[in-house]
PDB file of C-alpha atoms and ligand atoms in Angstrom:
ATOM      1  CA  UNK T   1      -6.614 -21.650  -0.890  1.00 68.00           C
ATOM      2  CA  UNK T   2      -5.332 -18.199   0.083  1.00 91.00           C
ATOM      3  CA  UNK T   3      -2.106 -18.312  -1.228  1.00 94.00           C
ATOM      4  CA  UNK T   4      -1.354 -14.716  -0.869  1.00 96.00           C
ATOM      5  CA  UNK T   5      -2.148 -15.097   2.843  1.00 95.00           C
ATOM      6  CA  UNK T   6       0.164 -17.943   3.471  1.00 96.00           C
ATOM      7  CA  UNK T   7       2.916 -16.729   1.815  1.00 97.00           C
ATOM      8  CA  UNK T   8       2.837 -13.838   3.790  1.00 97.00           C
ATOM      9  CA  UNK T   9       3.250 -15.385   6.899  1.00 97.00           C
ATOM     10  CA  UNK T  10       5.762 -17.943   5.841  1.00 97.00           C
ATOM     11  CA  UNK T  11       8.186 -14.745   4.593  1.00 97.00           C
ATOM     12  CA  UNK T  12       7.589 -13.320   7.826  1.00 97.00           C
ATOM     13  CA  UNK T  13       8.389 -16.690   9.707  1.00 97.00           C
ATOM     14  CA  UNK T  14      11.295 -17.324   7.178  1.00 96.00           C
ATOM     15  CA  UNK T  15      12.651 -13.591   7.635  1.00 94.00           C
ATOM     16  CA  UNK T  16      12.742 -14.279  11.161  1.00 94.00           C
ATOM     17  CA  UNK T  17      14.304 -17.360  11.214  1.00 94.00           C
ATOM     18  CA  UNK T  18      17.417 -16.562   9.348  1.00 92.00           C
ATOM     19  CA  UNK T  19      20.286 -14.487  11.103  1.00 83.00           C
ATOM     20  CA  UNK T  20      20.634 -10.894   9.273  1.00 79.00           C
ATOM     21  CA  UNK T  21      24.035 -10.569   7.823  1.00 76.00           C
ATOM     22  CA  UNK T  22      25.671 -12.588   5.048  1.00 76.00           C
ATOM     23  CA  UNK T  23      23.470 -15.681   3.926  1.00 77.00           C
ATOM     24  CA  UNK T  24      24.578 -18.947   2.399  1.00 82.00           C
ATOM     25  CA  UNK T  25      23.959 -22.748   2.884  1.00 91.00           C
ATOM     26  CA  UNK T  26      22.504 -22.934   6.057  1.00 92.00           C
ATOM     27  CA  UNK T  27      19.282 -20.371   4.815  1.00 94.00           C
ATOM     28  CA  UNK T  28      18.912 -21.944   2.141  1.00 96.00           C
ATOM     29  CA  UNK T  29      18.656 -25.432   4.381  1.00 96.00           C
ATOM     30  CA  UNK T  30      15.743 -23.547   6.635  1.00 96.00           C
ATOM     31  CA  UNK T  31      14.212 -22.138   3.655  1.00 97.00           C
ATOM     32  CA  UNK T  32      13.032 -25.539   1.947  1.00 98.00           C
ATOM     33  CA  UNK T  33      12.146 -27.452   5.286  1.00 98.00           C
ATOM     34  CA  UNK T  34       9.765 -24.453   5.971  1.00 98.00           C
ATOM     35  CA  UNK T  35       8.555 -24.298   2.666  1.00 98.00           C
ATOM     36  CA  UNK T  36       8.274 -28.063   2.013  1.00 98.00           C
ATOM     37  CA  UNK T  37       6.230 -28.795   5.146  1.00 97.00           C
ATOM     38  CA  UNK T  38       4.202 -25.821   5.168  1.00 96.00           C
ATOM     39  CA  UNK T  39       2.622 -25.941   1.254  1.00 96.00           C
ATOM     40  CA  UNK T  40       0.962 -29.232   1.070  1.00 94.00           C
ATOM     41  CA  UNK T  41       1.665 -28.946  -3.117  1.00 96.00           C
ATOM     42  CA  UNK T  42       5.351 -29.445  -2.716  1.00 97.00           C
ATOM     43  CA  UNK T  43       5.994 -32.937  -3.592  1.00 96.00           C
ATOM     44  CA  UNK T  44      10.140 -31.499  -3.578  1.00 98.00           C
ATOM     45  CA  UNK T  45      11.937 -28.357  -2.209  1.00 98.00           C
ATOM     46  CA  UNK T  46      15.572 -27.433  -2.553  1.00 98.00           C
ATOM     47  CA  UNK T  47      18.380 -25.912  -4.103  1.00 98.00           C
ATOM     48  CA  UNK T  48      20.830 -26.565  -6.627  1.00 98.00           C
ATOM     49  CA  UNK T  49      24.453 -24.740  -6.966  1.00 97.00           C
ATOM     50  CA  UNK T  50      26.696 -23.976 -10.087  1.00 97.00           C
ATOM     51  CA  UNK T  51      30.007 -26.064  -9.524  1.00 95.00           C
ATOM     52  CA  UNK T  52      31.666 -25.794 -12.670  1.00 92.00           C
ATOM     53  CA  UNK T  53      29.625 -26.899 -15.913  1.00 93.00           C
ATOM     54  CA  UNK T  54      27.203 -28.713 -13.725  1.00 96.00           C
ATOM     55  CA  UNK T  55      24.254 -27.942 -11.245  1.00 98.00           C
ATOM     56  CA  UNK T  56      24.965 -29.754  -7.939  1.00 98.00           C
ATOM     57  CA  UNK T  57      21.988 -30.413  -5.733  1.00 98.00           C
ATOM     58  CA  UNK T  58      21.970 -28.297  -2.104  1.00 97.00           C
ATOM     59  CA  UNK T  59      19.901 -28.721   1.279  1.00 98.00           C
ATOM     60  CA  UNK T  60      16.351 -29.956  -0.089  1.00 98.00           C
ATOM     61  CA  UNK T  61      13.029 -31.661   1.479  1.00 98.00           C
ATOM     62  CA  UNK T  62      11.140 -34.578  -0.469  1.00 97.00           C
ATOM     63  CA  UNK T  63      11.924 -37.824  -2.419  1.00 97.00           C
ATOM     64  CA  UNK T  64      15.629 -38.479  -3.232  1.00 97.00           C
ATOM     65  CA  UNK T  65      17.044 -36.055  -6.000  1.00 96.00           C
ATOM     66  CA  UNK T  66      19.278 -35.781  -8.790  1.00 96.00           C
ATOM     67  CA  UNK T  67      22.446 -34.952  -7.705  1.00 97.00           C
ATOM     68  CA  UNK T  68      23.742 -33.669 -11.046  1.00 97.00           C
ATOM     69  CA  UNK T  69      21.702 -31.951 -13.544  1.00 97.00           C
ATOM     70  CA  UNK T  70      23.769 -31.981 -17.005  1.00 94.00           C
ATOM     71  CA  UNK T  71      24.631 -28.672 -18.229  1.00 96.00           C
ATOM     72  CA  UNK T  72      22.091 -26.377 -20.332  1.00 96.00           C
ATOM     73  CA  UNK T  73      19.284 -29.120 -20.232  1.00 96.00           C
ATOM     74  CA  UNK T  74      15.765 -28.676 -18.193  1.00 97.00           C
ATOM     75  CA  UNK T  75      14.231 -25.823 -16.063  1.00 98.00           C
ATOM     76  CA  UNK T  76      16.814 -25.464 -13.762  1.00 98.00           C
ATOM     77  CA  UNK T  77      19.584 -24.588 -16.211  1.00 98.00           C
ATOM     78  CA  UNK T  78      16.840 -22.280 -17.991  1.00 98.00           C
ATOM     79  CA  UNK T  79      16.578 -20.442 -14.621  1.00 98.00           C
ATOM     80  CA  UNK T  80      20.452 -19.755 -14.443  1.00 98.00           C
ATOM     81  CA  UNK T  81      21.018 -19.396 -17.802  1.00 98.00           C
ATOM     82  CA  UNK T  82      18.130 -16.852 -18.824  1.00 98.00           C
ATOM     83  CA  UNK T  83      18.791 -15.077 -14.842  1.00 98.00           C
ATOM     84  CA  UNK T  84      14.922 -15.309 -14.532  1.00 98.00           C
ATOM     85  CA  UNK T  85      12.104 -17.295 -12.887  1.00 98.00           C
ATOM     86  CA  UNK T  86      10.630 -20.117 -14.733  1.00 98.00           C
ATOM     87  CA  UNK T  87       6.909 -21.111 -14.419  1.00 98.00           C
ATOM     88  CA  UNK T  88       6.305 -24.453 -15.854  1.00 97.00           C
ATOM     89  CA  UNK T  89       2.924 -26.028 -15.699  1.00 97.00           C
ATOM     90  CA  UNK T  90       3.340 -28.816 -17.186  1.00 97.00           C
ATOM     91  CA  UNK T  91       6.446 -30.782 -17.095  1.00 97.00           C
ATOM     92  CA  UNK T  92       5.756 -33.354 -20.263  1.00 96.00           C
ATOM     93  CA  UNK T  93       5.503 -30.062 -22.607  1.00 96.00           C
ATOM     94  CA  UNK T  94       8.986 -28.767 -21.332  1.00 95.00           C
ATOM     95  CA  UNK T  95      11.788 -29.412 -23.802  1.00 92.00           C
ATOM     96  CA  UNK T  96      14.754 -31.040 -21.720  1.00 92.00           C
ATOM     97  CA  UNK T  97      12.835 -31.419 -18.921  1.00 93.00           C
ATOM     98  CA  UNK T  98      14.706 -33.382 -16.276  1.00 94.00           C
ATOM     99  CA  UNK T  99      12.631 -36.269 -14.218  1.00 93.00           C
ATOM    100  CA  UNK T 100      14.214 -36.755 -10.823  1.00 90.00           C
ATOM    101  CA  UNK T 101      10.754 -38.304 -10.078  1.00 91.00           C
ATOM    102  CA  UNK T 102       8.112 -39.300 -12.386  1.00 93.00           C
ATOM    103  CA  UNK T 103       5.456 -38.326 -10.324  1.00 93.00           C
ATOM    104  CA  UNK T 104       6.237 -34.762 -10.761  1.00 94.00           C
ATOM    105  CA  UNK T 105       3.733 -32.495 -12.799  1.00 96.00           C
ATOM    106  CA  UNK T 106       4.881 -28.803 -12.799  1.00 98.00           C
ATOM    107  CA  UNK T 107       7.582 -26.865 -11.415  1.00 98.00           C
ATOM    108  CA  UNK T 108       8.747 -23.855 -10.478  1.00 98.00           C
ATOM    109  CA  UNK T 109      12.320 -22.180 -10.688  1.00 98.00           C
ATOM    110  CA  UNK T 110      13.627 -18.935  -9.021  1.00 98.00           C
ATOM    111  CA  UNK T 111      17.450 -17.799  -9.793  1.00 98.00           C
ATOM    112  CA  UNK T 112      19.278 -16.921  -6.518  1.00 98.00           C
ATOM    113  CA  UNK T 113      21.802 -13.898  -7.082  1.00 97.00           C
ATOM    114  CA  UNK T 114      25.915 -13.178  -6.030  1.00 95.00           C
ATOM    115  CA  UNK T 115      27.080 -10.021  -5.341  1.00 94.00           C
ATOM    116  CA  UNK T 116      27.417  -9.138  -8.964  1.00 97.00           C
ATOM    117  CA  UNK T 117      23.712 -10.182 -10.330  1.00 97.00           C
ATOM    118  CA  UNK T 118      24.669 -13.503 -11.142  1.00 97.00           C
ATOM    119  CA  UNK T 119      22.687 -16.568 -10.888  1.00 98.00           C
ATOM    120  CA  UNK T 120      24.425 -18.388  -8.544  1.00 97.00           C
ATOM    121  CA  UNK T 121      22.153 -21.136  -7.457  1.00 98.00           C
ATOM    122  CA  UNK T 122      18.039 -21.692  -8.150  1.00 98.00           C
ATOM    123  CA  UNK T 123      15.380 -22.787  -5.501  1.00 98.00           C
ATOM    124  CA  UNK T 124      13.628 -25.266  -7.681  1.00 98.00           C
ATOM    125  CA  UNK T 125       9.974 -26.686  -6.206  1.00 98.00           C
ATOM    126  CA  UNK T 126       8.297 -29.588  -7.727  1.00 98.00           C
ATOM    127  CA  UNK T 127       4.405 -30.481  -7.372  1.00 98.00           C
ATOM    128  CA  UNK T 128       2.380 -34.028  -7.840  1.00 97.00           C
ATOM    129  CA  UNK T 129      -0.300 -31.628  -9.625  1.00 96.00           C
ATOM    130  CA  UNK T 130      -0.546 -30.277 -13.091  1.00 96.00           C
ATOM    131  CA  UNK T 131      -0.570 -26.309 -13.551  1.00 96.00           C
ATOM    132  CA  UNK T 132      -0.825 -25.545  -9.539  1.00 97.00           C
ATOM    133  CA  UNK T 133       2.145 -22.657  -9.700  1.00 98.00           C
ATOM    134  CA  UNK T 134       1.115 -19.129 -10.620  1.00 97.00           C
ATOM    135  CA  UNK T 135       2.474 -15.584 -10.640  1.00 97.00           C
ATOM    136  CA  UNK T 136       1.532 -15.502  -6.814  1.00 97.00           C
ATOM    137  CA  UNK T 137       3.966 -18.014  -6.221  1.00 98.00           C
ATOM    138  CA  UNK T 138       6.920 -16.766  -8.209  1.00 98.00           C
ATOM    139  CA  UNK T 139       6.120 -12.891  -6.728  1.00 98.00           C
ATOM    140  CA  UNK T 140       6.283 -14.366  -3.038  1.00 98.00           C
ATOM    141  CA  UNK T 141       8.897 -17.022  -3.482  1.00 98.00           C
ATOM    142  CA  UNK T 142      11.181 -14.453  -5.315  1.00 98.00           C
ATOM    143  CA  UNK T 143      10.529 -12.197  -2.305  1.00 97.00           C
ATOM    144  CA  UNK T 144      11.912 -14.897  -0.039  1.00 97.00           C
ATOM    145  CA  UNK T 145      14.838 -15.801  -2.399  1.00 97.00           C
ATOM    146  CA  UNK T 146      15.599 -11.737  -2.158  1.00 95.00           C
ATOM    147  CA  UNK T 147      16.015 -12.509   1.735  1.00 94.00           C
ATOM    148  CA  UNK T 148      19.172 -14.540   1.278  1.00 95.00           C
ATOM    149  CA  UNK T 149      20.758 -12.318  -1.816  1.00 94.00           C
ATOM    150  CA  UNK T 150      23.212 -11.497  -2.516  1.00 93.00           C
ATOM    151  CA  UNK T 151      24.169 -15.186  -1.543  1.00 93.00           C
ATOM    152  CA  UNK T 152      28.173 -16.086  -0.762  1.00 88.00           C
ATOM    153  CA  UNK T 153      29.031 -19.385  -1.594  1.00 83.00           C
TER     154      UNK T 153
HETATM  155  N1  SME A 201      13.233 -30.979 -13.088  1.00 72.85           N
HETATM  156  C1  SME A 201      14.499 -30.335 -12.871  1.00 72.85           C
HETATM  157  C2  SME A 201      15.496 -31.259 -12.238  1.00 72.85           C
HETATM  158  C3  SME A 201      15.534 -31.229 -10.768  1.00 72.85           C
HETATM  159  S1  SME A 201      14.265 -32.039 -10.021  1.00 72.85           S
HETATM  160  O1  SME A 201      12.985 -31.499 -10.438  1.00 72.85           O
HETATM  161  C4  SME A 201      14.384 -32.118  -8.370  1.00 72.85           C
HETATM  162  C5  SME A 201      15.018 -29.777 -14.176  1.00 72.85           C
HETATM  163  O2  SME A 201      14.471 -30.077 -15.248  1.00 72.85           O
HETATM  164  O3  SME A 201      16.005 -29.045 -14.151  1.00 72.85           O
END
């Protein structure tokens, strides 16, 4: 698998797809039904917003979700609370790990960014494989996220 390859020309399609200007909900909605159907390894795409003390789930592609994820526990919460990308590879070994769905095996969270550097939202992805994220796919899906910051929601 060329990953390099594809995720070049999904960040050109994605780029392309999105209006320029200010970017909110409605990227973030094109951004996970591209990604979801185009990597066959995404068993779930999407987003999830800070409201408050709790992450609220946004526009996302794959098996039904958790709507709320309870504040400071599992990867997402890591990914807004340390303002970084999280690379897990394998879910079981991640303290607080949250199971939306039990056939998920590794994960990968990338913070998305206000106007002021904070982490606003994260695009979370979830695979049905063990250890199948690497740096390539944090590099190139943090590229992507950097086409909707800063985000206004
Ligand atoms: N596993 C995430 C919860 C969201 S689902 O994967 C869709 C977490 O631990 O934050």
């Amino acid at each position: 698998m060329n990953k390099n390859g594809r995720y070049e020309r999904l960040h050109k399609q994605i780029s392309e797809l999105i209006p320029k200007g200010k970017h909110s909900i409605s990227a973030m909605a094109t951004i996970s039904s591209v990604l979801y159907h185009k990597m066959e390894y995404f068993f779930w795409c999407g987003f999830y917003f800070v409201d408050n003390d709790e992450l609220k789930v946004g526009p996302y592609q794959g098996p039904v979700a958790c709507q709320i994820l309870e504040k400071d526990k599992g990867v997402c919460w890591a990914g807004i609370n340390q303002n970084k990308s999280i690379l897990v590879p394998d879910v079981h070994a991640f303290p607080g790990h949250i199971a939306c769905d039990s056939r998920s095996q590794s994960e990968v969270v990338i913070p998305v960014r206000n106007a002021e550097g904070i982490a606003v939202a994260v695009l979370d992805i979830d695979s049905d494989k063990k250890d199948v994220f690497d740096k390539t796919d944090v590099e190139w899906l943090e590229k992507i996220i950097s086409l909707i910051e800063p985000i206004q929601l």
